[in-house]
Tab-separated table of C-alpha atoms and ligand atoms in Angstrom:
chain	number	residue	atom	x	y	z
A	1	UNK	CA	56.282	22.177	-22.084
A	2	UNK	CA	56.045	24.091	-25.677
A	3	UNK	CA	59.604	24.395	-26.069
A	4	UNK	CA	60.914	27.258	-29.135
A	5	UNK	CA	63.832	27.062	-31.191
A	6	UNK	CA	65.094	30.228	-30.383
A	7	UNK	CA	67.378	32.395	-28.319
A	8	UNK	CA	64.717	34.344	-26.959
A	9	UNK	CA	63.221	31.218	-25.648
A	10	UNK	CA	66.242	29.839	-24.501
A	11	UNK	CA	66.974	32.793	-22.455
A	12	UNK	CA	63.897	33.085	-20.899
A	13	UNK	CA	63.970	29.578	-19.580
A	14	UNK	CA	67.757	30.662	-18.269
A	15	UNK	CA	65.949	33.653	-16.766
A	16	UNK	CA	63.489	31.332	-14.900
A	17	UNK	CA	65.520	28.880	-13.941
A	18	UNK	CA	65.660	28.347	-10.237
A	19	UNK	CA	69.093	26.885	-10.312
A	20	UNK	CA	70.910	29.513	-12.852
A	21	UNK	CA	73.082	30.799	-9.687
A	22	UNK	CA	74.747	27.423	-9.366
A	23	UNK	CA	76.620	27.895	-12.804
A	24	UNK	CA	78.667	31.252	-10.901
A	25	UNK	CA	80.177	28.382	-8.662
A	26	UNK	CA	82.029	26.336	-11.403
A	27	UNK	CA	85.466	27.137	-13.730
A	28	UNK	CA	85.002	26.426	-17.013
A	29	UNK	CA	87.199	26.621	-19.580
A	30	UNK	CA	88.695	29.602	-21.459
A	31	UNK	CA	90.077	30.321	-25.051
A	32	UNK	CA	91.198	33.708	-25.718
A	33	UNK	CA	88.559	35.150	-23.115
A	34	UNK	CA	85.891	33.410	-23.980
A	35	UNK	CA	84.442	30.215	-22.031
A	36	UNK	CA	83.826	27.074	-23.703
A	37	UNK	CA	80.341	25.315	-23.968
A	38	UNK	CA	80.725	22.450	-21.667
A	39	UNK	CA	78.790	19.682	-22.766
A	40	UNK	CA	81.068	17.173	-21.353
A	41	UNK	CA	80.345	16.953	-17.685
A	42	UNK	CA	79.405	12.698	-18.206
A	43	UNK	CA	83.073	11.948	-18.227
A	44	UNK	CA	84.848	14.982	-16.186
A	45	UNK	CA	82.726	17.426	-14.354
A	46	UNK	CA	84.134	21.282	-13.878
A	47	UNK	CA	86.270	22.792	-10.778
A	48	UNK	CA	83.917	24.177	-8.140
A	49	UNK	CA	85.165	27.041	-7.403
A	50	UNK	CA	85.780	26.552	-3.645
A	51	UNK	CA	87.805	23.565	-4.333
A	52	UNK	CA	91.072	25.600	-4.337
A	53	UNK	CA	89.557	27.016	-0.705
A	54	UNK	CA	89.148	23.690	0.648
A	55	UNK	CA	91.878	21.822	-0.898
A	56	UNK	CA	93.925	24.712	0.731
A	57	UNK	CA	92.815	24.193	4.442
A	58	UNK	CA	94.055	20.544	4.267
A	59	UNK	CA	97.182	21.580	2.804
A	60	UNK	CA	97.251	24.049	5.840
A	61	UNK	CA	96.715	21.528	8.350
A	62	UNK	CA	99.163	19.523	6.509
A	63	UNK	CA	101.892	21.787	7.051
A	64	UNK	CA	100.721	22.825	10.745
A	65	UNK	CA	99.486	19.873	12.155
A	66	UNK	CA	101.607	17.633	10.102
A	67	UNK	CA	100.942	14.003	11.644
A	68	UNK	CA	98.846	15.143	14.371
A	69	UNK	CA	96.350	16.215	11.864
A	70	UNK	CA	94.891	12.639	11.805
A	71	UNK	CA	93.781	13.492	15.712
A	72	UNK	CA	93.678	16.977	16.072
A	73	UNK	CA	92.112	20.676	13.954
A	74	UNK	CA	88.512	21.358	13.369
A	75	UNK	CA	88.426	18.066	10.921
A	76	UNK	CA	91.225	15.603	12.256
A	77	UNK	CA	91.777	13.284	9.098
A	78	UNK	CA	91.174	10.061	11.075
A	79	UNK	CA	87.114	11.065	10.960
A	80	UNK	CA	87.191	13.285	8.001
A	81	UNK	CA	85.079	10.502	5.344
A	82	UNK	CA	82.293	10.841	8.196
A	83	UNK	CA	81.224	13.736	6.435
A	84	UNK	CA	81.205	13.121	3.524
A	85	UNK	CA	79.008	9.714	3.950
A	86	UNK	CA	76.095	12.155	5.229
A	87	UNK	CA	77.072	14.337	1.989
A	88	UNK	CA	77.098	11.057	-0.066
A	89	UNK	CA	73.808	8.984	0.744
A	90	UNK	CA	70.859	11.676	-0.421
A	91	UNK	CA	72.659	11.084	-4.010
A	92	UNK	CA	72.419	7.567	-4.430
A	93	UNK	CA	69.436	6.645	-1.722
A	94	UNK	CA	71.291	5.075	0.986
A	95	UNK	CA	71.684	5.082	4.674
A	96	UNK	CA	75.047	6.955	5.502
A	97	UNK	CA	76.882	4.223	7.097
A	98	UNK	CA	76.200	2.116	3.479
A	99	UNK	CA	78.341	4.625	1.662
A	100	UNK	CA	82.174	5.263	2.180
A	101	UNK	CA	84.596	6.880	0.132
A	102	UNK	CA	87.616	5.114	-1.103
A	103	UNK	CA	90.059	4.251	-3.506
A	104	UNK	CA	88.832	4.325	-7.322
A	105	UNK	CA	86.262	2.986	-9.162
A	106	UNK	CA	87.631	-0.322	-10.990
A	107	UNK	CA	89.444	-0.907	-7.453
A	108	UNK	CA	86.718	-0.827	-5.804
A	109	UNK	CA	84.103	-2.652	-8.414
A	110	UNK	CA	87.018	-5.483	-7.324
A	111	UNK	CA	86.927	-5.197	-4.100
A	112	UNK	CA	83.075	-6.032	-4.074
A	113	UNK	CA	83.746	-8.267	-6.208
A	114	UNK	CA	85.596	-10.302	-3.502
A	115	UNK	CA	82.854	-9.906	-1.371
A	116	UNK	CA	79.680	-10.364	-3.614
A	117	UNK	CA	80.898	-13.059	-6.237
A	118	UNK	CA	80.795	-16.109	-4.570
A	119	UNK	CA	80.533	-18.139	-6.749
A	120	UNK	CA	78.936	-22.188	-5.888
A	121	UNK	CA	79.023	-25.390	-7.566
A	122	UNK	CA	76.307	-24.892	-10.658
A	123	UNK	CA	76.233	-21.230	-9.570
A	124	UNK	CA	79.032	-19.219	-11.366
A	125	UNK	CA	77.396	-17.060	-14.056
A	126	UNK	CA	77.576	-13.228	-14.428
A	127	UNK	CA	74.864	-11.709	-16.113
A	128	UNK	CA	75.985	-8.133	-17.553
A	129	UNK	CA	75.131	-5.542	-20.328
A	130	UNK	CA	76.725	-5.896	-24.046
A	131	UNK	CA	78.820	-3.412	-23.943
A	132	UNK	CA	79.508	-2.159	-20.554
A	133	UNK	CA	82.030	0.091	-19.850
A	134	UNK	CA	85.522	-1.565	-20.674
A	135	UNK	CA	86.948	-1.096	-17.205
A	136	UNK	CA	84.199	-3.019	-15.955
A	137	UNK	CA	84.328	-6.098	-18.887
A	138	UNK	CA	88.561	-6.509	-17.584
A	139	UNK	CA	87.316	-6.768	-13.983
A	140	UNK	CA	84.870	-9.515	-14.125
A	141	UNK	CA	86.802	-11.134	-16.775
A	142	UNK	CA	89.580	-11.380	-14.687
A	143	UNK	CA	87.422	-12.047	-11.460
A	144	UNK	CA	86.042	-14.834	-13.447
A	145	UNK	CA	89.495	-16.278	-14.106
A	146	UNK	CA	90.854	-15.656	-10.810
A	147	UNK	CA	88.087	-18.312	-9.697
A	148	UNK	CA	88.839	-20.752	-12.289
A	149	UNK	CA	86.257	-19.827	-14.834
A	150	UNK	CA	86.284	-19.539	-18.471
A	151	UNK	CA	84.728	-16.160	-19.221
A	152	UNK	CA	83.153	-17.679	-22.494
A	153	UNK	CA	81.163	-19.705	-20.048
A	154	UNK	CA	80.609	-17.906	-17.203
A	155	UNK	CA	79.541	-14.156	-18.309
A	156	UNK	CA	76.307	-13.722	-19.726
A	157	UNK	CA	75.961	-10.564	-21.949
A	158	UNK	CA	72.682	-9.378	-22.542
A	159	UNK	CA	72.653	-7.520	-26.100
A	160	UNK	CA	70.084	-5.200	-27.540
A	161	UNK	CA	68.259	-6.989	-30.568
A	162	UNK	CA	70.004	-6.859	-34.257
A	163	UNK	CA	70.212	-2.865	-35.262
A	164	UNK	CA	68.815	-1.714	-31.941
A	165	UNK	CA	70.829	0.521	-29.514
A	166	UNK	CA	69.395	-0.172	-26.337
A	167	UNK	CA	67.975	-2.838	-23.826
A	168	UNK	CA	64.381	-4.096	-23.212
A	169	UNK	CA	63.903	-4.189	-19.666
A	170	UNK	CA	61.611	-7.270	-20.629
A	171	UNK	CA	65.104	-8.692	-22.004
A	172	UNK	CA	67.228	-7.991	-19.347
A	173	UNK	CA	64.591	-10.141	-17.185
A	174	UNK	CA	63.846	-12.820	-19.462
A	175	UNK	CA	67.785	-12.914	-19.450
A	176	UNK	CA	67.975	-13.698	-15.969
A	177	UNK	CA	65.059	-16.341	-15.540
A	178	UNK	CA	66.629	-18.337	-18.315
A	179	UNK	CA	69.564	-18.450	-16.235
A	180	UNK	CA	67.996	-18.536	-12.883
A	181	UNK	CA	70.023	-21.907	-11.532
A	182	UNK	CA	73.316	-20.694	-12.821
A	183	UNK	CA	73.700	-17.136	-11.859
A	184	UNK	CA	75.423	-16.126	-8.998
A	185	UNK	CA	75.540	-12.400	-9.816
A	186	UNK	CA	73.850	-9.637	-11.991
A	187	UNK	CA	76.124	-6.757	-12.553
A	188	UNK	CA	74.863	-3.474	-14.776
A	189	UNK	CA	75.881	-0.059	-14.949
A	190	UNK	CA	73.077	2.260	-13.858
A	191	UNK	CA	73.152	3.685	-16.991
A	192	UNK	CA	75.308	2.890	-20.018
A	193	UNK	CA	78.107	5.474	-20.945
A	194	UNK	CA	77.826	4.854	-24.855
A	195	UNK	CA	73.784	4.952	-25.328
A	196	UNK	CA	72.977	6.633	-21.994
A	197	UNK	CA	70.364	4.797	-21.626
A	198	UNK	CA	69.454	4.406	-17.746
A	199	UNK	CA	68.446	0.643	-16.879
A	200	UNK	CA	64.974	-0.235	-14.692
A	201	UNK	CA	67.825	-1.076	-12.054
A	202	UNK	CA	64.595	-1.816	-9.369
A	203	UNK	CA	62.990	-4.181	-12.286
A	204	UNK	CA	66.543	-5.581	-12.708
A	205	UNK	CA	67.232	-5.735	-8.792
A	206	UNK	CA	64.221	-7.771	-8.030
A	207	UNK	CA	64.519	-9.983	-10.856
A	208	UNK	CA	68.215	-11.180	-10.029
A	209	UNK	CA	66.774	-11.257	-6.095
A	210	UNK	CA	63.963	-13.850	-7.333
A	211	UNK	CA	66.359	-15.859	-9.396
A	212	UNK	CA	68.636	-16.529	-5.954
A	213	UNK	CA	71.152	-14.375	-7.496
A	214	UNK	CA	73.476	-11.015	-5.981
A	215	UNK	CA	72.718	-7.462	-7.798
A	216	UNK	CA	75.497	-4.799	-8.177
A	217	UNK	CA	75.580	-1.950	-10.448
A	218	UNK	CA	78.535	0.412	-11.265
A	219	UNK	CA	77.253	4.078	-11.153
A	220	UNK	CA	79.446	6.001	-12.961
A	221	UNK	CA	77.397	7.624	-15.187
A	222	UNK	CA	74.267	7.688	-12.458
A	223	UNK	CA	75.978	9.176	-9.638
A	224	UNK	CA	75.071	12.805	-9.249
A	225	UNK	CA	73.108	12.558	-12.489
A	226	UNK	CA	69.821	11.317	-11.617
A	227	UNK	CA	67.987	10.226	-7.967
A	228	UNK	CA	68.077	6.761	-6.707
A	229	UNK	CA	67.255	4.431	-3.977
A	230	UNK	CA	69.439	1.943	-3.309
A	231	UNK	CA	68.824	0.839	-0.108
A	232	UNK	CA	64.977	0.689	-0.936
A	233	UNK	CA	64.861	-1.056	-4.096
A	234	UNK	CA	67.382	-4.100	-1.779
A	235	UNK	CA	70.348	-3.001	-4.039
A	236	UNK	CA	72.988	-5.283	-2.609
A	237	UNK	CA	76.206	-3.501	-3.655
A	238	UNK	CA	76.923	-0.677	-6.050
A	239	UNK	CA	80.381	1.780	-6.979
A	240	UNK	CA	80.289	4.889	-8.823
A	241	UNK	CA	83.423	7.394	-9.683
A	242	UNK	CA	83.503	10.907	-8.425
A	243	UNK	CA	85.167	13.066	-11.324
A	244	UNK	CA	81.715	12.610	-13.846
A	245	UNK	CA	78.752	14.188	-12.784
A	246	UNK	CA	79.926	14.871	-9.014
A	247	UNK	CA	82.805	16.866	-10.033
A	248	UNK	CA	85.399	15.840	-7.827
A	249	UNK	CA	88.418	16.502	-10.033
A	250	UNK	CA	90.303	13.679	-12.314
A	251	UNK	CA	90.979	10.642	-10.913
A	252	UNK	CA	88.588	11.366	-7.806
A	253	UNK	CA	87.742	9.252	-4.941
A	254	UNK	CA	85.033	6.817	-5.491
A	255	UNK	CA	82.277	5.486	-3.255
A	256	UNK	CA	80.842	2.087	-2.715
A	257	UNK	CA	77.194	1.039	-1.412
A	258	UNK	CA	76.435	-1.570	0.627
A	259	UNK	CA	73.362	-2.549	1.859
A	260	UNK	CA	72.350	-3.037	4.923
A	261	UNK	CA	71.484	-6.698	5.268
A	262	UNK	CA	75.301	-7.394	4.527
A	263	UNK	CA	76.470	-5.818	7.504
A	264	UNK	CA	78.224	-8.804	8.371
A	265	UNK	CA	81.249	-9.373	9.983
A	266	UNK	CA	82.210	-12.797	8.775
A	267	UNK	CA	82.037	-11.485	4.766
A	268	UNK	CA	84.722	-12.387	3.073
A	269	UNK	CA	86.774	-8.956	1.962
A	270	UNK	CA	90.526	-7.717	0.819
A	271	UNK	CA	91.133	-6.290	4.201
A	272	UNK	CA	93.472	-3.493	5.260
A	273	UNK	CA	93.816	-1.905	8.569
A	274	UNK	CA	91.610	0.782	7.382
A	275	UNK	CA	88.922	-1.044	7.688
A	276	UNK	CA	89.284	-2.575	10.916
A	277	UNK	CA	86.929	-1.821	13.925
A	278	UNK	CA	87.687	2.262	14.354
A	279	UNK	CA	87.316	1.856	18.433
A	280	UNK	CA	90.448	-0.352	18.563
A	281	UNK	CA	92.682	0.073	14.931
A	282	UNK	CA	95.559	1.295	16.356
A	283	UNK	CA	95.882	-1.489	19.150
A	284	UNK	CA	97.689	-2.878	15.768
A	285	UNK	CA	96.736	-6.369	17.006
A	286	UNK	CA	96.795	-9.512	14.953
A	287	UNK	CA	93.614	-11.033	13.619
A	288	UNK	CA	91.428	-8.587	11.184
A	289	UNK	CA	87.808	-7.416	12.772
A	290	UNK	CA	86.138	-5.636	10.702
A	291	UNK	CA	84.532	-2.150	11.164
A	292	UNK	CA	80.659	-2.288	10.928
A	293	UNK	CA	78.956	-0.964	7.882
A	294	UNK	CA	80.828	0.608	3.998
A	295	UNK	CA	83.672	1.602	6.290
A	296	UNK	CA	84.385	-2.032	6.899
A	297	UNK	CA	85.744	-2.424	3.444
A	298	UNK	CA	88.594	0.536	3.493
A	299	UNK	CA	91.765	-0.772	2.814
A	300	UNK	CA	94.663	2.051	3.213
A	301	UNK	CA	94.142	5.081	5.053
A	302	UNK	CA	91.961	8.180	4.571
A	303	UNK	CA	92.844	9.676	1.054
A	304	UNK	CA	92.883	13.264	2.443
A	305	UNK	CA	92.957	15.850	-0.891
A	306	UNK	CA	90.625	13.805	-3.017
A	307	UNK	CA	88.033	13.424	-0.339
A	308	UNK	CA	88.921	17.545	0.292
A	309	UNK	CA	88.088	17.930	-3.464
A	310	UNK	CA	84.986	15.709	-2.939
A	311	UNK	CA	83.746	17.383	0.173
A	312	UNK	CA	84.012	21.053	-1.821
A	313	UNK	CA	81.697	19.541	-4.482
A	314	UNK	CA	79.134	17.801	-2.242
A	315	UNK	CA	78.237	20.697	-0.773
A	316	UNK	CA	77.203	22.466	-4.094
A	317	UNK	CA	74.750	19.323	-4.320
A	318	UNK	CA	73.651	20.392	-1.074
A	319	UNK	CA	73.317	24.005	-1.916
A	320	UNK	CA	71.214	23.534	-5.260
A	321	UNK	CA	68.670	21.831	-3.354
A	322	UNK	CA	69.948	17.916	-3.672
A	323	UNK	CA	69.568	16.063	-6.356
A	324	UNK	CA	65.745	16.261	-6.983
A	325	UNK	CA	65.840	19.815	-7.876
A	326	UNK	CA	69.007	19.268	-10.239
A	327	UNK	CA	66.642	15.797	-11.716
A	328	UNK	CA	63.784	18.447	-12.135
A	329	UNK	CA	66.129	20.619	-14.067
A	330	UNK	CA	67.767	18.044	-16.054
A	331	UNK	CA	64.343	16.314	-17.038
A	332	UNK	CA	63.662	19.899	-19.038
A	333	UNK	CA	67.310	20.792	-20.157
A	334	UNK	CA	67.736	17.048	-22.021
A	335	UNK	CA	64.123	17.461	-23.723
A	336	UNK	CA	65.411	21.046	-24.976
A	337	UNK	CA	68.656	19.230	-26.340
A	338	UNK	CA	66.682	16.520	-28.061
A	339	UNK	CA	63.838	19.239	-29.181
A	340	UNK	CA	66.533	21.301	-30.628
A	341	UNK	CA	68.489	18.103	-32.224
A	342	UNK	CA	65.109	17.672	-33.948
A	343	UNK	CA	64.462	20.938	-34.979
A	344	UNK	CA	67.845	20.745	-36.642
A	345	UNK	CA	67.381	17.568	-38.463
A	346	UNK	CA	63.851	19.352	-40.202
A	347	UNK	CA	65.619	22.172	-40.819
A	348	UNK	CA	68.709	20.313	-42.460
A	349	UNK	CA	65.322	18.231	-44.282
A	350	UNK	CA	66.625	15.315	-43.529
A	351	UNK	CA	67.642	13.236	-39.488
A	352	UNK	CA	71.374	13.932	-39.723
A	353	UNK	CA	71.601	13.413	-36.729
A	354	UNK	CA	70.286	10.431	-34.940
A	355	UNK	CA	69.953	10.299	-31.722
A	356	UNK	CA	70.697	6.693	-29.994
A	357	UNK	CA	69.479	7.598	-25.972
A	358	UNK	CA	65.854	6.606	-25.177
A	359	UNK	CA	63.947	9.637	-25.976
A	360	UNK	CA	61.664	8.963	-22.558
A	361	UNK	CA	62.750	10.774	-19.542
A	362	UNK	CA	62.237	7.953	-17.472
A	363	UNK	CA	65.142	6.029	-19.392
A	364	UNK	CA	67.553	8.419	-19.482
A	365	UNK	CA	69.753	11.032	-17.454
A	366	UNK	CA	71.738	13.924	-18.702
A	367	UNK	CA	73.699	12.215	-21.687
A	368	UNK	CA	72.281	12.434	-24.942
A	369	UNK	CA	74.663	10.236	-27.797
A	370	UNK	CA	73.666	11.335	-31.375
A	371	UNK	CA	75.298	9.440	-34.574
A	372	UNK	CA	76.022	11.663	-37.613
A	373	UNK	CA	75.027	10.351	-40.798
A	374	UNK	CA	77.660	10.827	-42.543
A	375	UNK	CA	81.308	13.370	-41.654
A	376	UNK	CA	80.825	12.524	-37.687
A	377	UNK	CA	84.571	13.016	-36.640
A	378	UNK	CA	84.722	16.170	-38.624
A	379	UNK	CA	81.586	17.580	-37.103
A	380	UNK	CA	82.608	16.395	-33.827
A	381	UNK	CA	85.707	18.012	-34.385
A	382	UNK	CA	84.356	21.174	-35.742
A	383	UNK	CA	82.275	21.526	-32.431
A	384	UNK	CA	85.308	21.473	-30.376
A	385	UNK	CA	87.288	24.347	-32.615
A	386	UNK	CA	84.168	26.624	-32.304
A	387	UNK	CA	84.386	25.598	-28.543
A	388	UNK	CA	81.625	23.165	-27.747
A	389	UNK	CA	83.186	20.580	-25.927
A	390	UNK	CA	81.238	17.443	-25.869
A	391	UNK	CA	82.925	14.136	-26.667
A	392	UNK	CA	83.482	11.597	-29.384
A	393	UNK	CA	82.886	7.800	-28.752
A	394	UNK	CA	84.498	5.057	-30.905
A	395	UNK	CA	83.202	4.660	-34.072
A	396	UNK	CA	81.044	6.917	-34.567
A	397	UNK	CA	79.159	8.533	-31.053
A	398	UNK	CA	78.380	12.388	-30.525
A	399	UNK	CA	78.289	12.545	-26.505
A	400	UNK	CA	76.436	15.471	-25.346
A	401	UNK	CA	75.825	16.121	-21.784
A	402	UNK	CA	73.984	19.472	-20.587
A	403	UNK	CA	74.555	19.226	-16.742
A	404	UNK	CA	71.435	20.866	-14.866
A	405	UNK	CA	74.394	22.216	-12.037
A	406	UNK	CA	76.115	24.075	-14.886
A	407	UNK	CA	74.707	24.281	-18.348
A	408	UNK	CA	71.744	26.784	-19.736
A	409	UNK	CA	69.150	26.513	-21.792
A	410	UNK	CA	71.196	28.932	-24.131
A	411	UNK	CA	73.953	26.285	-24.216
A	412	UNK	CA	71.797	24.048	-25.979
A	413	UNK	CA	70.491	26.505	-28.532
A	414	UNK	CA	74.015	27.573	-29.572
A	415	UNK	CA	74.989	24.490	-29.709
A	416	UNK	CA	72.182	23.660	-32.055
A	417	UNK	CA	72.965	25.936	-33.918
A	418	UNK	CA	76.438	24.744	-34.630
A	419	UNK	CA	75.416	21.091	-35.675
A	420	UNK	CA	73.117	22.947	-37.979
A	421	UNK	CA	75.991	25.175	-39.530
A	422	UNK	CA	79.066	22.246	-39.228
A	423	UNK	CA	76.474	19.766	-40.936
A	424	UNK	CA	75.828	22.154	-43.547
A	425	UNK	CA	79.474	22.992	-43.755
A	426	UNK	CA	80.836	19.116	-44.079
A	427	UNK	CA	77.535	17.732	-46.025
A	428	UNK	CA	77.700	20.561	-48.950
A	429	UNK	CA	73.884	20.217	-48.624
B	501	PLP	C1	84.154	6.147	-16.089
B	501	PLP	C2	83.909	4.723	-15.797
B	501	PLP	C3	84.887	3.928	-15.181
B	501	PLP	C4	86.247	4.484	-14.874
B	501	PLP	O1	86.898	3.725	-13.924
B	501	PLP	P1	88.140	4.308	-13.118
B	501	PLP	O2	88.558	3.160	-12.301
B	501	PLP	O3	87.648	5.480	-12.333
B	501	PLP	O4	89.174	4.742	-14.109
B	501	PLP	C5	84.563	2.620	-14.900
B	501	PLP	N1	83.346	2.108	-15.189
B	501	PLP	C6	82.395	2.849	-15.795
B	501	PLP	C7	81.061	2.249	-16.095
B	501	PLP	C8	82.657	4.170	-16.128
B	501	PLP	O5	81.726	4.891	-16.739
């Protein structure tokens, strides 16, 4: 597409865009009347609007039903993540009874953990990203230890060469062969919260598969942002949060994958009644059998309001047409974003702003991370007062996210226009 740096242009797009509806369904936020630029939908997404609606019919059956409300109403509580697995599964390509909803994310990544790091005699390595997410560097550190390991020894990082941002795919693999004897697990985000850049995770999933190894991904920053297929590309076990891209409020339930082909009963697990065989729980007999498929790794009971928060924003998936048509959106919005990052660099006569996120749309979801030459924090921060909000990344990271559900094609030409005026502003050019 022949994209134009200008409103005009911008507007037009808005006016042709297919999904420019969805954005009536979300709060954003205000500052004397006027709403803010919301760029910042990779680390919390925005209140659907019918999330006070739903939220408010399980408070209702809260306060009618009270206890019987796990048995009885139109959604008795005891069944009420059933829905929300067929709601769940389009996003991430899996079969609904591989998904469940439960706990958080770092919880959870430990929970699999349990399950899918196993590791044997010469077989104890962890191969992960440089970098990953620091939740996810305490977990398997402290996995590691909890089997006796020395994390010097047994995690594997593989880093992007000297003064490079990102991650051959070619790397990543050669990474793994080296290490084919030792590795018991490869473990990768779907795609990286600092760079953005999204991994090959079926290159990566059949590479740790012909080394002998397990292959997990946390996808907290892929979830809801761009289409996947878990189950196809033999993904044994993955996580992903709910309050980034899926917009299921802070501290929102998470969801696990697990594929098929683990289905099986004698895996070892943290078990909790919750996930023992549905048919007969509440026989409350001794000896734990667990429930087939995700479910069978629940631990406490149904978490009620964040699933109710979850369900409100799953449907909006639903309604824009899954997440294809969002992907199809997203695929033009990000290549307006970098377009107009580039147009602002000539016009400044000089790349103030680098961006660090693959440029290819095959690489890449919603997140674009740009580096200021020089004043970053005080651009970043002039952004926010002339209410942008995108977000600032230690030391020196520019996290911009337009969200196909939500943002506009004018969103990204305003803000353009601001990194043009703050950069002029703090550079005295
Ligand atoms: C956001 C994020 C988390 C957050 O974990 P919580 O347990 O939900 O606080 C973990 N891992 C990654 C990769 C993330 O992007």
């Amino acid at each position: 597409m022949n994209f134009e740096p200008t409103l005009t242009f911008a507007q037009a797009q808005d006016q042709s865009d297919s999904l420019r509806e969805m954005r009536k369904e979300y709060l954003f936020p205000h500052q004397q009347g006027k709403p803010y630029i919301y760029l910042c939908g990779n680390s919390l997404g925005l209140q659907p609007k019918v999330a006070r609606k739903i939220l408010g019919e399980q408070l209702d059956n809260w306060q009618n039903l009270a206890v019987e409300g796990w048995f009885e109403g139109d959604a008795p509580w005891m069944y009420y993540h059933k829905a929300l697995k067929k709601l769940m599964a389009p996003l991430v390509g899996a079969l609904p009874a591989e998904v469940c909803p439960m706990n958080t994310l770092t919880v959870n990544l430990h929970l699999l953990l349990v399950s899918f790091y196993r590791p044997e005699g010469k077989r104890f390595k962890i191969i992960m990203e440089a970098g990953a997410f620091p939740s996810d560097q305490y977990a398997i550190e402290s996995q590691v230890r909890f089997h006796g390991y020395n994390p010097e020894e047994a995690i594997i990082e593989v880093a992007p060469e000297e003064g490079e941002y990102l991650l051959k795919t070619s790397a990543i693999v050669a990474a793994i062969e080296k290490n084919a004897a030792d590795t018991a697990l490869v473990l990768f985000g779907g795609i990286n919260y600092f760079t953005g850049q999204w991994f090959d995770m079926p290159a990566i999933t059949t590479a740790g598969h012909q080394a002998g190894a397990i292959v997990g991904f946390d996808l907290a920053h892929a979830a809801g942002n761009v289409p996947m297929n878990l189950h196809d590309w033999g993904v044994d076990f993955a996580c992903w949060c709910s309050y980034k891209y899926q917009n299921a409020g802070p501290g929102g339930i998470s969801g696990i994958f697990v594929h098929e082909r683990h289905f099986n009963r004698q895996m070892n697990r943290f078990a909790g009644w919750w996930g023992y065989q549905e048919s007969t729980r509440f026989k409350m007999e001794k000896g734990f059998v667990p429930e087939a498929g995700a479910d069978g790794w629940q631990v406490s009971c149904t978490q009620v309001m964040p699933m109710a928060l979850y369900h409100a924003s799953l449907h909006l998936f639903e309604k824009a047409g899954g997440i294809t048509a969002l992907r199809n959106k997203s695929k033009t919005l990000t290549s307006y974003l970098l377009f107009i990052i580039n147009e602002v660099n000539k016009n400044l006569n000089q790349e103030i702003f680098k961006v660090i996120t693959p440029l290819s749309e095959a690489e890449r979801g919603a997140q674009v991370s740009i580096i200021a030459k020089v004043n970053g924090k005080q651009i970043f921060d002039g952004l926010v007062a002339n209410q942008v909000l995108g977000d600032w990344r230690e030391p020196n990271v520019i996290r911009l996210s337009p969200v196909p559900m939500y943002n506009s094609y004018e969103d990204v030409y305003q803000t353009g226009q601001l990194l043009y005026q703050l950069a002029k502003q703090y550079d005295q050019l």
